[in-house]
Coordinates of C-alpha atoms in Angstrom, one line a residue:
X229 CA -7.8 24.1 -12.8
X230 CA -10.2 22.1 -10.7
X231 CA -11.1 21.9 -7.0
X232 CA -10.4 18.3 -5.9
X233 CA -11.6 16.7 -2.7
X234 CA -10.1 13.4 -1.4
X235 CA -12.0 11.8 1.4
X236 CA -11.5 8.7 3.5
X237 CA -12.6 7.0 6.7
X238 CA -10.0 4.2 7.0
X239 CA -6.8 6.0 6.1
X240 CA -5.0 8.8 8.0
X241 CA -3.5 12.1 6.9
X242 CA 0.0 10.6 6.7
X243 CA -1.1 8.1 4.1
X244 CA 1.5 8.0 1.4
X245 CA -0.8 7.2 -1.6
X246 CA -3.6 9.5 -0.8
X247 CA -1.9 12.5 0.6
X248 CA 1.8 12.5 -0.2
X249 CA 1.4 11.2 -3.8
X250 CA -2.1 11.8 -5.2
X251 CA -3.2 15.0 -3.4
X252 CA 0.2 16.5 -3.5
X253 CA 0.7 15.8 -7.2
X254 CA -2.6 17.5 -8.0
X255 CA -1.7 20.5 -5.8
X256 CA 1.7 20.8 -7.5
X257 CA 0.0 20.8 -10.9
X258 CA -2.1 23.8 -9.8
X259 CA -5.3 22.2 -8.7
X260 CA -7.1 23.4 -5.5
X261 CA -6.9 20.2 -3.3
X262 CA -8.5 19.4 0.0
X263 CA -8.4 16.1 1.9
X264 CA -11.1 15.1 4.5
X265 CA -9.3 12.6 6.6
X266 CA -8.2 11.6 10.2
X267 CA -5.0 13.0 11.7
X268 CA -2.7 15.9 10.8
X269 CA -1.0 16.5 7.5
X270 CA 2.7 16.0 7.1
X271 CA 4.6 19.3 6.9
X272 CA 5.8 18.7 3.4
X273 CA 2.1 18.6 2.2
X274 CA 1.4 22.3 3.0
X275 CA 0.0 22.9 -0.5
X276 CA -2.9 20.6 0.4
X277 CA -5.8 21.9 2.4
X278 CA -7.1 19.7 5.2
X279 CA -10.4 19.0 7.0
X280 CA -9.6 17.0 10.0
X281 CA -11.9 14.2 11.0
X282 CA -11.7 13.0 14.6
X283 CA -11.2 9.3 15.1
X284 CA -14.2 8.0 17.0
X285 CA -14.6 4.9 19.1
X286 CA -16.9 2.0 18.5
X287 CA -15.1 -0.2 16.0
X288 CA -15.8 -1.1 12.4
X289 CA -19.6 -0.8 12.6
X290 CA -19.4 2.8 13.8
X291 CA -16.8 3.6 11.1
X292 CA -19.0 2.1 8.4
X293 CA -22.1 4.0 9.5
X294 CA -21.4 7.1 11.7
X295 CA -17.9 8.1 10.5
X296 CA -18.6 7.5 6.9
X297 CA -21.7 9.8 7.1
X298 CA -19.7 12.5 8.8
X299 CA -16.9 12.3 6.2
X300 CA -19.4 12.4 3.4
X301 CA -21.0 15.5 4.9
X302 CA -17.7 17.3 5.3
X303 CA -16.6 16.3 1.8
X304 CA -19.9 17.5 0.3
X305 CA -19.5 20.9 2.0
X306 CA -16.3 21.5 -0.1
X307 CA -18.4 22.0 -3.3
X308 CA -15.6 20.3 -5.2
X309 CA -15.4 19.9 -9.0
X310 CA -14.0 16.4 -8.5
X311 CA -14.4 14.0 -5.5
X312 CA -12.1 11.1 -5.0
X313 CA -12.8 8.5 -2.3
X314 CA -10.7 5.7 -1.0
X315 CA -12.7 3.2 1.0
X316 CA -15.4 0.7 0.1
X317 CA -17.6 1.7 3.0
X318 CA -18.0 5.1 1.2
X319 CA -19.6 3.6 -1.9
X320 CA -23.2 4.4 -0.9
X321 CA -22.3 8.0 -0.2
X322 CA -20.4 8.2 -3.5
X323 CA -23.5 7.1 -5.3
X324 CA -25.4 9.9 -3.5
X325 CA -22.9 12.4 -4.8
X326 CA -23.3 11.0 -8.3
X327 CA -27.1 11.3 -8.0
X328 CA -26.5 15.0 -7.2
X329 CA -24.5 15.4 -10.4
X330 CA -21.0 15.4 -8.8
X331 CA -17.9 14.0 -10.6
X332 CA -16.7 11.2 -8.5
X333 CA -13.6 8.9 -8.7
X334 CA -13.4 5.5 -6.9
X335 CA -9.8 5.0 -5.9
X336 CA -9.6 1.3 -5.1
X337 CA -6.5 0.2 -3.3
X338 CA -7.4 -3.4 -2.7
X339 CA -9.2 -6.3 -4.4
X340 CA -11.9 -6.0 -1.8
X341 CA -14.0 -9.1 -2.6
X342 CA -10.9 -11.3 -2.4
X343 CA -9.8 -9.4 0.7
X344 CA -13.1 -10.2 2.5
X345 CA -12.3 -13.9 2.1
X346 CA -9.3 -13.4 4.5
X347 CA -11.0 -11.2 7.1
X348 CA -10.7 -13.0 10.4
X349 CA -13.5 -11.0 12.0
X350 CA -16.1 -12.4 9.6
X351 CA -17.2 -16.0 10.4
X352 CA -15.6 -18.4 7.9
X353 CA -19.0 -19.8 6.8
X354 CA -20.2 -16.3 6.0
X355 CA -17.2 -14.9 4.1
X356 CA -18.1 -16.3 0.7
X357 CA -21.6 -14.9 0.8
X358 CA -20.4 -11.5 2.0
X359 CA -17.6 -11.3 -0.6
X360 CA -20.1 -12.2 -3.4
X361 CA -22.7 -9.8 -2.2
X362 CA -20.2 -7.0 -1.9
X363 CA -18.7 -7.7 -5.4
X364 CA -22.2 -7.3 -6.9
X365 CA -22.7 -4.0 -5.2
X366 CA -19.2 -2.7 -6.0
X367 CA -19.7 -3.6 -9.7
X368 CA -23.1 -1.7 -9.6
X369 CA -21.4 1.3 -8.1
X370 CA -18.3 1.3 -10.2
X371 CA -20.4 1.4 -13.4
X372 CA -21.9 4.7 -12.2
X373 CA -18.7 6.4 -11.1
X374 CA -17.2 9.1 -13.3
X375 CA -13.9 7.2 -13.2
X376 CA -12.1 4.4 -11.3
X377 CA -8.5 4.6 -10.3
X378 CA -7.0 1.2 -9.5
X379 CA -3.8 0.6 -7.5
X380 CA -2.6 -2.5 -9.4
X381 CA -3.0 -3.8 -13.0
X382 CA -4.9 -6.8 -11.7
X383 CA -7.5 -4.7 -10.0
X384 CA -7.6 -2.4 -13.0
X385 CA -8.4 -5.2 -15.4
X386 CA -11.6 -6.0 -13.5
X387 CA -12.8 -2.4 -13.4
X388 CA -11.9 -1.7 -17.1
X389 CA -14.7 -4.1 -17.9
X390 CA -17.1 -2.0 -15.8
X391 CA -16.1 1.6 -16.4
X392 CA -14.7 3.1 -19.6
X393 CA -12.7 5.6 -17.6
X394 CA -11.0 3.0 -15.4
X395 CA -7.2 3.4 -15.3
X396 CA -4.3 2.1 -13.3
X397 CA -2.2 4.4 -11.0
X398 CA 0.4 2.1 -9.5
X399 CA 1.5 2.8 -5.9
X400 CA 5.2 2.9 -6.8
X401 CA 7.7 4.7 -4.6
X402 CA 9.3 8.1 -5.0
X403 CA 12.7 7.9 -6.7
X404 CA 14.8 9.4 -4.0
X405 CA 12.9 9.1 -0.8
X406 CA 14.5 6.0 0.5
X407 CA 17.8 6.2 -1.2
X408 CA 20.5 8.9 -1.1
X409 CA 19.0 12.0 -2.8
X410 CA 20.1 12.5 -6.4
X411 CA 21.6 9.0 -6.6
X412 CA 21.1 7.4 -10.0
X413 CA 23.1 4.3 -9.2
X414 CA 23.4 2.5 -5.9
X415 CA 27.1 2.4 -4.8
X416 CA 28.9 -0.9 -5.0
X417 CA 29.3 -0.8 -1.2
X418 CA 27.3 0.9 1.7
X419 CA 27.9 4.5 2.5
X420 CA 31.1 5.3 4.3
X421 CA 30.9 4.3 8.0
X422 CA 27.7 2.2 7.4
X423 CA 28.0 -1.6 7.5
X424 CA 25.1 -3.6 6.2
X425 CA 24.0 -6.2 8.7
X426 CA 20.8 -8.0 9.5
X427 CA 17.5 -7.9 7.6
X428 CA 14.5 -5.7 7.8
X429 CA 10.7 -5.9 7.5
X430 CA 8.7 -2.6 7.2
X431 CA 4.9 -2.6 7.4
X432 CA 2.0 -3.9 9.4
X433 CA 2.9 -7.1 11.3
X434 CA 0.3 -9.8 11.0
X435 CA -0.1 -13.5 10.9
X436 CA -0.9 -13.6 7.2
X437 CA 2.2 -11.5 6.5
X438 CA 4.3 -14.4 7.8
X439 CA 5.2 -12.8 11.1
X440 CA 5.7 -16.1 12.9
X441 CA 7.6 -17.7 10.0
X442 CA 10.0 -14.7 9.8
X443 CA 10.7 -15.1 13.6
X444 CA 11.2 -18.8 13.1
X445 CA 13.6 -18.1 10.3
X446 CA 15.7 -15.9 12.6
X447 CA 15.9 -18.8 15.0
X448 CA 17.1 -21.2 12.3
X449 CA 19.5 -18.8 10.7
X450 CA 20.7 -16.8 13.7
X451 CA 20.4 -13.6 11.6
X452 CA 19.0 -10.4 13.1
X453 CA 15.6 -9.1 11.8
X454 CA 14.7 -5.4 12.4
X455 CA 10.9 -4.9 12.3
X456 CA 9.3 -1.5 11.8
X457 CA 5.5 -1.3 11.9
X458 CA 2.5 -1.8 14.2
X459 CA 1.7 -5.4 15.4
X460 CA -1.8 -6.3 14.5
X461 CA -3.0 -7.6 17.9
X462 CA -1.6 -7.9 21.5
X463 CA -2.1 -11.7 21.2
X464 CA 0.1 -11.8 18.2
X465 CA 2.7 -9.7 19.9
X466 CA 2.8 -12.1 22.9
X467 CA 2.9 -15.1 20.6
X468 CA 5.9 -13.7 18.7
X469 CA 7.7 -12.8 21.9
X470 CA 7.3 -16.4 23.2
X471 CA 9.2 -17.8 20.2
X472 CA 12.9 -18.6 20.6
X473 CA 13.7 -16.6 17.5
X474 CA 12.4 -13.4 19.1
X475 CA 15.8 -12.9 20.7
X476 CA 17.1 -12.2 17.1
X477 CA 14.4 -9.6 16.5
X478 CA 14.8 -5.9 17.1
X479 CA 11.3 -4.4 17.2
X480 CA 11.5 -0.7 16.4
X481 CA 7.8 0.3 16.5
X482 CA 6.5 2.6 13.8
X483 CA 9.2 4.8 12.2
X484 CA 9.0 8.0 10.2
X485 CA 10.1 7.9 6.6
X486 CA 13.6 9.3 7.2
X487 CA 14.2 6.6 9.8
X488 CA 12.9 3.9 7.5
X489 CA 15.4 5.1 4.9
X490 CA 18.2 4.7 7.4
X491 CA 17.0 1.3 8.4
X492 CA 16.9 0.1 4.8
X493 CA 20.3 1.7 4.2
X494 CA 22.0 -0.6 6.8
X495 CA 20.1 -3.8 6.0
X496 CA 21.3 -6.7 3.8
X497 CA 17.9 -7.2 2.4
X498 CA 14.2 -6.6 3.0
X499 CA 11.5 -9.2 3.6
X500 CA 8.1 -9.1 2.0
X501 CA 6.4 -12.4 2.8
X502 CA 2.6 -12.6 2.5
X503 CA 0.6 -15.8 2.8
X504 CA -1.0 -17.0 -0.5
X505 CA -4.4 -15.4 0.3
X506 CA -6.7 -14.5 -2.6
X507 CA -6.0 -10.8 -2.1
X508 CA -2.2 -11.3 -1.9
X509 CA -1.2 -13.4 -4.9
X510 CA -2.0 -10.6 -7.5
X511 CA -1.1 -7.7 -5.2
X512 CA 1.9 -5.4 -5.7
X513 CA 2.9 -4.5 -2.2
X514 CA 4.5 -1.1 -2.0
X515 CA 7.3 -2.3 0.3
X516 CA 8.6 -4.6 -2.5
X517 CA 9.3 -1.6 -4.6
X518 CA 10.5 0.5 -1.7
X519 CA 13.1 -2.0 -0.9
X520 CA 14.2 -2.0 -4.5
X521 CA 14.2 1.8 -4.5
X522 CA 16.6 1.8 -1.6
X523 CA 19.0 -0.5 -3.4
X524 CA 18.6 -3.6 -1.3
X525 CA 17.6 -7.0 -2.5
X526 CA 14.2 -8.5 -1.6
X527 CA 13.2 -11.9 -0.1
X528 CA 9.6 -12.2 -1.4
X529 CA 6.8 -14.7 -1.5
X530 CA 7.0 -17.0 -4.5
X531 CA 3.7 -15.9 -6.1
X532 CA 3.9 -16.0 -10.0
X533 CA 3.5 -12.2 -10.3
X534 CA 6.1 -11.4 -7.6
X535 CA 8.5 -14.1 -9.0
X536 CA 8.2 -12.6 -12.5
X537 CA 9.4 -9.1 -11.2
X538 CA 12.1 -10.4 -8.9
X539 CA 13.6 -12.9 -11.4
X540 CA 13.2 -10.7 -14.5
X541 CA 15.2 -7.9 -12.8
X542 CA 17.4 -10.2 -10.7
X543 CA 16.7 -8.2 -7.6
X544 CA 16.2 -10.8 -4.9
X545 CA 15.0 -14.3 -4.1
X546 CA 11.5 -15.8 -3.9
X547 CA 10.6 -18.4 -1.3
X548 CA 7.6 -20.2 0.1
X549 CA 6.2 -17.7 2.8
X550 CA 5.0 -20.7 4.9
X551 CA 8.4 -22.3 5.1
X552 CA 10.7 -20.9 7.8
X553 CA 13.6 -23.0 6.6
X554 CA 13.4 -21.6 3.0
X555 CA 13.3 -18.1 4.4
X556 CA 16.3 -18.8 6.6
X557 CA 18.2 -20.3 3.7
X558 CA 17.6 -17.2 1.6
X559 CA 18.7 -14.9 4.4
X560 CA 21.9 -16.9 4.8
X561 CA 22.6 -17.0 1.1
X562 CA 22.5 -13.2 0.8
X563 CA 24.4 -12.6 4.0
X564 CA 27.1 -15.1 2.9
X565 CA 27.5 -13.5 -0.5
X566 CA 27.7 -9.7 -0.1
X567 CA 28.7 -9.1 -3.7
X568 CA 25.6 -10.9 -5.0
X569 CA 23.4 -8.9 -2.6
X570 CA 25.0 -5.7 -3.8
X571 CA 24.4 -6.6 -7.4
X572 CA 20.8 -7.5 -6.7
X573 CA 20.3 -4.2 -4.9
X574 CA 21.7 -2.3 -7.8
X575 CA 19.5 -4.2 -10.2
X576 CA 16.4 -3.4 -8.1
X577 CA 17.3 0.3 -7.9
X578 CA 17.8 0.4 -11.7
X579 CA 14.4 -1.2 -12.2
X580 CA 12.8 1.5 -10.1
X581 CA 14.6 4.3 -11.9
X582 CA 13.3 2.9 -15.3
X583 CA 10.0 1.4 -14.5
X584 CA 8.6 1.4 -11.0
X585 CA 8.4 5.0 -9.8
X586 CA 5.8 7.5 -8.8
X587 CA 7.1 10.1 -11.2
X588 CA 5.9 8.0 -14.1
X589 CA 2.5 7.1 -12.5
X590 CA 1.5 10.6 -11.5
X591 CA 1.2 11.5 -15.2
X592 CA -1.6 9.0 -15.5
X593 CA -3.4 10.5 -12.5
X594 CA -3.1 14.1 -13.7
X595 CA -4.5 13.0 -17.1
X596 CA -7.6 11.7 -15.3
X597 CA -8.0 15.0 -13.4
X598 CA -7.7 17.0 -16.6
X599 CA -10.2 15.0 -18.5
X600 CA -12.7 15.0 -15.6
X601 CA -12.2 18.8 -15.1
X602 CA -13.6 19.3 -18.5
X603 CA -16.7 17.3 -17.7
X604 CA -17.1 19.2 -14.4
X605 CA -16.9 22.6 -16.1
X606 CA -19.3 21.7 -18.9

């Protein structure tokens, strides 16, 4: 068994992929696992050791420089057999670990060069240059990592050309976390005493995730939308509140996972509507599969990749995320045909049971650890 150290500057200790999935899976398999990260670990992750990093002030620049250096020092002190890092700002420190002979995994959650093109805090005229420069550096670093773990097949294809040990570990949901435990088939109707009504959106609320369009769709359709997640900026919050559709929105703030499960369980369908930004069109948002795992249909952006999943498994509807009328029509179509919505929900749940679940993905991750542990012990 190996000593594995995960470290991150941008994520927190309640991160589902890093802590509850990857670190916990390694600990359950018998590895000695520590995470160097901000915040406190969830109680259910007691098998994972934790080095807590205090969140500093000073914005992105301080995180890129000061916090990254502090996280690196703490991670290095663990004397791990395998290091796994999760943020692009840690690439220089990962290279330092490799120069010292450490075994290091780059866990890339996003297509960062394409994501940079959509960063509002980078001047528009500079984004292309920054994205290209970063991609060159990321390619250089990836070739020198012991392995690369990619969160989606699209990201994985890029890194497989750079690193022979690049593999894909999809960020699929747990089978029973957001559905009734032990349920293999979603019931034909909601649980006794629970009436499905309204729609839901779970996740970060931002302009490029169609926040305004969803509120406008509520105004056009008259349907209720329950929103659970942090709103990106105060300006966006005020702008959404000023829209006439806001009276149909129930803003719930950030919910724990058990409350998210309850929210999904009483919703007609879940919305996952991202703008057609470069980093979105080939992404696989976790909330898409979480809605499916809970047995509710999805209303999703009509990107080719997303449409292929939704239409192939008949588990929802795809619409133009920039068109509030199309979103409203999809909401009304599902609300007006409960049997269709239930059928789509069952189809989505069945697809998760067979294809899109963490239980299948963690086997790929554990194989990576086993192969690298042999290198580390050599």
